[in-house]
Short mmCIF file of N, CA and C in Angstrom, two decimals:
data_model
loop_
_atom_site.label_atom_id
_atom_site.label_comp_id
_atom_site.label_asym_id
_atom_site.label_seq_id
_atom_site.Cartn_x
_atom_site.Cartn_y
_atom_site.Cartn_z
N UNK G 1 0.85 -1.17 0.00
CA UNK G 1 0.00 0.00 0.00
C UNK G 1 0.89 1.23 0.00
N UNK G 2 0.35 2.67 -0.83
CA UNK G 2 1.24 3.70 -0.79
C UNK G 2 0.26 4.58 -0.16
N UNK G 3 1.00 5.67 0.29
CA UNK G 3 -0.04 6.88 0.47
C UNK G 3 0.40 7.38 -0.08
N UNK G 4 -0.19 8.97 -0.60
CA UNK G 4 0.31 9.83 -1.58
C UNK G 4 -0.15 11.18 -0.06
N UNK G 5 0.82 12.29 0.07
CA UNK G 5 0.25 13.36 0.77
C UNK G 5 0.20 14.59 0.06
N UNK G 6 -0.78 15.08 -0.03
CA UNK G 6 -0.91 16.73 -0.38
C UNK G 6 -0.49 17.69 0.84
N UNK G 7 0.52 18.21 1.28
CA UNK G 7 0.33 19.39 1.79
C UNK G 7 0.30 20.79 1.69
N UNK G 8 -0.38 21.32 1.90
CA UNK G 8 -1.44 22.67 1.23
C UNK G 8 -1.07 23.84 2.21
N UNK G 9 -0.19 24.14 2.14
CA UNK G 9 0.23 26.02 2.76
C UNK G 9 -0.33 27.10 2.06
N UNK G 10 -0.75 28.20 2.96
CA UNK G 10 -0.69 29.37 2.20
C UNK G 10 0.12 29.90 1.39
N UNK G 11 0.12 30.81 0.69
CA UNK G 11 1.45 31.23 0.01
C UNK G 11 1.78 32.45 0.71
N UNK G 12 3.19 32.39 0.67
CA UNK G 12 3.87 33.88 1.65
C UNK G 12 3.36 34.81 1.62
N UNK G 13 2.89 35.41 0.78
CA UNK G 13 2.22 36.61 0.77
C UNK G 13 1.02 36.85 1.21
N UNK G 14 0.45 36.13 1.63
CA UNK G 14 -1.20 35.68 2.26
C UNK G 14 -0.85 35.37 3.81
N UNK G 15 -1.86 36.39 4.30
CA UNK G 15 -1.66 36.84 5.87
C UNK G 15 -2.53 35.25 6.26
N UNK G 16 -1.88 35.39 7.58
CA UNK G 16 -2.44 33.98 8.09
C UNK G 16 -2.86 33.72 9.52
N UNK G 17 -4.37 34.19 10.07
CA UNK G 17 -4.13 34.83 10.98
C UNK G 17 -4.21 33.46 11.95
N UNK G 18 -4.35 32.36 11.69
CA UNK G 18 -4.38 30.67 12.53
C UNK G 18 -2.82 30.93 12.74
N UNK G 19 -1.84 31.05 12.09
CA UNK G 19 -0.61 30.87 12.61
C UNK G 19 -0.24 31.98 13.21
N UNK G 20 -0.66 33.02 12.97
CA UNK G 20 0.10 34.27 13.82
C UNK G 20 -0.63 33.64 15.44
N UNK G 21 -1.81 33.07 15.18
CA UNK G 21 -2.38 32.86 16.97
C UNK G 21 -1.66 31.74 17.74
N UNK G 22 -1.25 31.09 16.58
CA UNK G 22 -0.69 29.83 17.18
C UNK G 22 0.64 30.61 17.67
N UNK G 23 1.38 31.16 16.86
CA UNK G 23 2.68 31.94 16.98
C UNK G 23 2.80 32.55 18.77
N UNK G 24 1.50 33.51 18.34
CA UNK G 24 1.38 34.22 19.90
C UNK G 24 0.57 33.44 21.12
N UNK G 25 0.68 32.32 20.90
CA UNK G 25 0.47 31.38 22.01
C UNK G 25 1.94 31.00 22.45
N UNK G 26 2.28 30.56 21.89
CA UNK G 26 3.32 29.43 22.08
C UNK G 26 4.36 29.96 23.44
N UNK G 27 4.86 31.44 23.32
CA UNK G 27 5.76 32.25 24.35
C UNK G 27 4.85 31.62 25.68
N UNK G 28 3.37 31.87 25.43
CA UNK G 28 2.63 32.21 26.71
C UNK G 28 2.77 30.81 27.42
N UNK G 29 2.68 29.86 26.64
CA UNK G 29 3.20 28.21 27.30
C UNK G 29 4.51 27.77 27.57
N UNK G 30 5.14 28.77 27.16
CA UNK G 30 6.52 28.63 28.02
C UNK G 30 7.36 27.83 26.85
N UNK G 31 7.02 28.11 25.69
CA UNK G 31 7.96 28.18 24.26
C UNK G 31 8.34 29.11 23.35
N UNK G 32 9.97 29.52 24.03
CA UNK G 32 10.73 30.09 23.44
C UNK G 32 11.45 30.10 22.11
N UNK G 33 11.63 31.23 21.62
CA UNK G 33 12.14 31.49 20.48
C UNK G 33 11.67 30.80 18.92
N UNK G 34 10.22 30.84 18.76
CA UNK G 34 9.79 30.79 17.68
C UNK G 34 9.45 31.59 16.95
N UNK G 35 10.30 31.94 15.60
CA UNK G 35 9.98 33.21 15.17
C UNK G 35 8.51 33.66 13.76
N UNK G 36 8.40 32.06 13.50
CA UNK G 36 7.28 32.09 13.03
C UNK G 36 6.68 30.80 12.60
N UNK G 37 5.13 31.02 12.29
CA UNK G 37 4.52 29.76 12.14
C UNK G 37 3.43 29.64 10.90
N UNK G 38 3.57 29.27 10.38
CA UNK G 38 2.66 29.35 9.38
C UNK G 38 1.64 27.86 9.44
N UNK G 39 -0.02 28.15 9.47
CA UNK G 39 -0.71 26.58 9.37
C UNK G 39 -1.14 26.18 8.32
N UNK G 40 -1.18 25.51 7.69
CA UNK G 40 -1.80 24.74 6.46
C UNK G 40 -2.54 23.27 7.24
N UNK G 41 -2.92 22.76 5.86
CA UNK G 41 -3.52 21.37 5.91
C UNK G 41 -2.86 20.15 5.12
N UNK G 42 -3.07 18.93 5.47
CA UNK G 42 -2.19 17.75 4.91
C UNK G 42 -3.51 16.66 4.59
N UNK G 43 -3.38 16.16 3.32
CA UNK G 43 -4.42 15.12 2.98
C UNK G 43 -2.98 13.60 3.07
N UNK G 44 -3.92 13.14 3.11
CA UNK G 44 -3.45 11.35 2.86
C UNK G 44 -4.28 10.50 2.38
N UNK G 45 -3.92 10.41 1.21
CA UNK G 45 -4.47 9.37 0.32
C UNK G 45 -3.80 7.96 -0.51
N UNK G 46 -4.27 7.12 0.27
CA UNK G 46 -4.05 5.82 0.38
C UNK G 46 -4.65 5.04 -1.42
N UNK G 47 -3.32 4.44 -1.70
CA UNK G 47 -3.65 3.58 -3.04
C UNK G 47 -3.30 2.05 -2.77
N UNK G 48 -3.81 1.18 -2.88
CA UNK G 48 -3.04 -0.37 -3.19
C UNK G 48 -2.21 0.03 -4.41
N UNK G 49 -0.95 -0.68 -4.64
CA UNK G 49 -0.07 -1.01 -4.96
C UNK G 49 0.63 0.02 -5.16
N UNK G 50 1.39 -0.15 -6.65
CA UNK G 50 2.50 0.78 -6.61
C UNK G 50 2.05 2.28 -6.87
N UNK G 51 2.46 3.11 -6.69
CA UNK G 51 1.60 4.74 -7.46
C UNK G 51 2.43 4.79 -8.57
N UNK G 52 2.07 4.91 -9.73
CA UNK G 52 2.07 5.49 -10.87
C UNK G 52 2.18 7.25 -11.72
N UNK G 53 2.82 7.57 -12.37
CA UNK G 53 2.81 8.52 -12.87
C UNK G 53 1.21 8.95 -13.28
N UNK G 54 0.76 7.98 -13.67
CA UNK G 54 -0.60 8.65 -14.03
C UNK G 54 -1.34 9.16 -12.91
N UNK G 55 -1.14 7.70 -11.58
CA UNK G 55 -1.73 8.39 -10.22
C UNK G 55 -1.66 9.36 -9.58
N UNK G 56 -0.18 9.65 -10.07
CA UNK G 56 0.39 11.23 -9.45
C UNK G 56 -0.38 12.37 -9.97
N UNK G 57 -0.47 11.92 -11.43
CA UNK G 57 -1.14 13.10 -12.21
C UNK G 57 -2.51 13.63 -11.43
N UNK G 58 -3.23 11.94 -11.58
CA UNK G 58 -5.34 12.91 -10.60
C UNK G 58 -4.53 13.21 -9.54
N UNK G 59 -3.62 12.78 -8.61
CA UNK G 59 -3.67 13.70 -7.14
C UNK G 59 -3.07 15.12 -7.57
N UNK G 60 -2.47 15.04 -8.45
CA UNK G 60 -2.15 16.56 -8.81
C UNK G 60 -3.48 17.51 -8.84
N UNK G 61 -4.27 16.58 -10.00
CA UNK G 61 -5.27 17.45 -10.32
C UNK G 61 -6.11 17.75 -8.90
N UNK G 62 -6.63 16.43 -8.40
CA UNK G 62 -7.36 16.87 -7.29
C UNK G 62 -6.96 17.87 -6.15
N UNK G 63 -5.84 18.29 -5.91
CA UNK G 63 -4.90 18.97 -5.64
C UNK G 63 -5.34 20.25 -5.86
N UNK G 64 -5.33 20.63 -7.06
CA UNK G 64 -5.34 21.90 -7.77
C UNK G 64 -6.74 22.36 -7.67
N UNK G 65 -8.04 21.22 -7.82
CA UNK G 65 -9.66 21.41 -8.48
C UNK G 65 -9.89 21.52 -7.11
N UNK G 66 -9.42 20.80 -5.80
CA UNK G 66 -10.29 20.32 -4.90
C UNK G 66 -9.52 20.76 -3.55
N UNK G 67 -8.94 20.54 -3.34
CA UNK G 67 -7.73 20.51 -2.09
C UNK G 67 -6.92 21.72 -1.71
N UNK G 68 -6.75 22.43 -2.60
CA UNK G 68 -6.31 23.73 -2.34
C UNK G 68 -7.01 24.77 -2.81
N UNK G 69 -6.86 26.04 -2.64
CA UNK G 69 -7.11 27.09 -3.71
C UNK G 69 -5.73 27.94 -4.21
N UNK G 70 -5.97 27.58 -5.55
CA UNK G 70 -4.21 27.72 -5.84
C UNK G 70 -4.45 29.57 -6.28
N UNK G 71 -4.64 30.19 -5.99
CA UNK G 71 -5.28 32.21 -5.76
C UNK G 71 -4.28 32.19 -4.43
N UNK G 72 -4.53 31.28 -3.28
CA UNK G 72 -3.86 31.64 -2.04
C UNK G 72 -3.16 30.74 -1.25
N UNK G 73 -3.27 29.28 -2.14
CA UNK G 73 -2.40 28.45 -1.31
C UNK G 73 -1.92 28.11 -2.53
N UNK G 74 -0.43 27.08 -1.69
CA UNK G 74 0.73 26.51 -2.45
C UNK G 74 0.62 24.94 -2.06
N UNK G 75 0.67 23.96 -2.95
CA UNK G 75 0.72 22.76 -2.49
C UNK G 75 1.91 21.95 -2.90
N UNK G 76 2.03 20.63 -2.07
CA UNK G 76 2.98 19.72 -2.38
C UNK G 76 2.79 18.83 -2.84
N UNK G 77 3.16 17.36 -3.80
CA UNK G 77 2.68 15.98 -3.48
C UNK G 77 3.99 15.09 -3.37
N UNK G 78 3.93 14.54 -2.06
CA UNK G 78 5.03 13.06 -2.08
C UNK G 78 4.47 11.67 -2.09
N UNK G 79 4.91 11.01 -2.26
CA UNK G 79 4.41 9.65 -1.89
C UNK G 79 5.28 8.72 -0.60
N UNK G 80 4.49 8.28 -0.01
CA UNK G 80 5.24 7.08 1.21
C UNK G 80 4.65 6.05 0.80
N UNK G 81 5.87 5.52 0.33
CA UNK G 81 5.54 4.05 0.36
C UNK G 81 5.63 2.68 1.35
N UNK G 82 5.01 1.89 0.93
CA UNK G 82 4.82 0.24 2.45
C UNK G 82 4.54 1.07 3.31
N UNK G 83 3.24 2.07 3.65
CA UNK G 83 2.36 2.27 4.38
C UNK G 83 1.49 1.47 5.34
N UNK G 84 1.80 0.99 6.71
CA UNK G 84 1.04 -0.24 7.13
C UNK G 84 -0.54 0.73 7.90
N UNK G 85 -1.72 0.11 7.84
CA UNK G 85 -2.34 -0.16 8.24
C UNK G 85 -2.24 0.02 9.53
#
């Protein structure tokens, strides 16, 4: 089994106000010296067998149509493979 992950950040230029809160938490719990944080989201999508170039391709697409909004976010795709259950 593989998974394939999308992870979906904003793009730098797009204010982010979930990480600036997370940011200005973190001192108050007694964690030092973080100078910044940015949050996004991570999909995992699970294939039997090997992933394929073509497979890569729909998670691309779904990626692009579905999973992000590519106006204000930036995405990734890797694959992990021998994913156990």
């Amino acid at each position: 089994m593989a998974r394939v992950v999308v992870a979906v950040m904003p793009k730098p230029e797009i204010l982010d106000p979930q990480g600036k809160a997370v940011q200005g938490a973190l001192p108050r719990l007694g964690f030092a010296g973080v100078t910044d944080v940015r949050q996004g989201k991570r999909f995992e999508i699970e294939f039997e067998g090997e992933v394929t170039d073509a497979i890569l391709a729909e998670v691309d697409k779904m990626a692009e149509t579905l999973l992000s909004n590519p106006v204000i976010e930036n995405y990734t795709v890797t694959v992990e493979q021998g994913v156990a259950r």
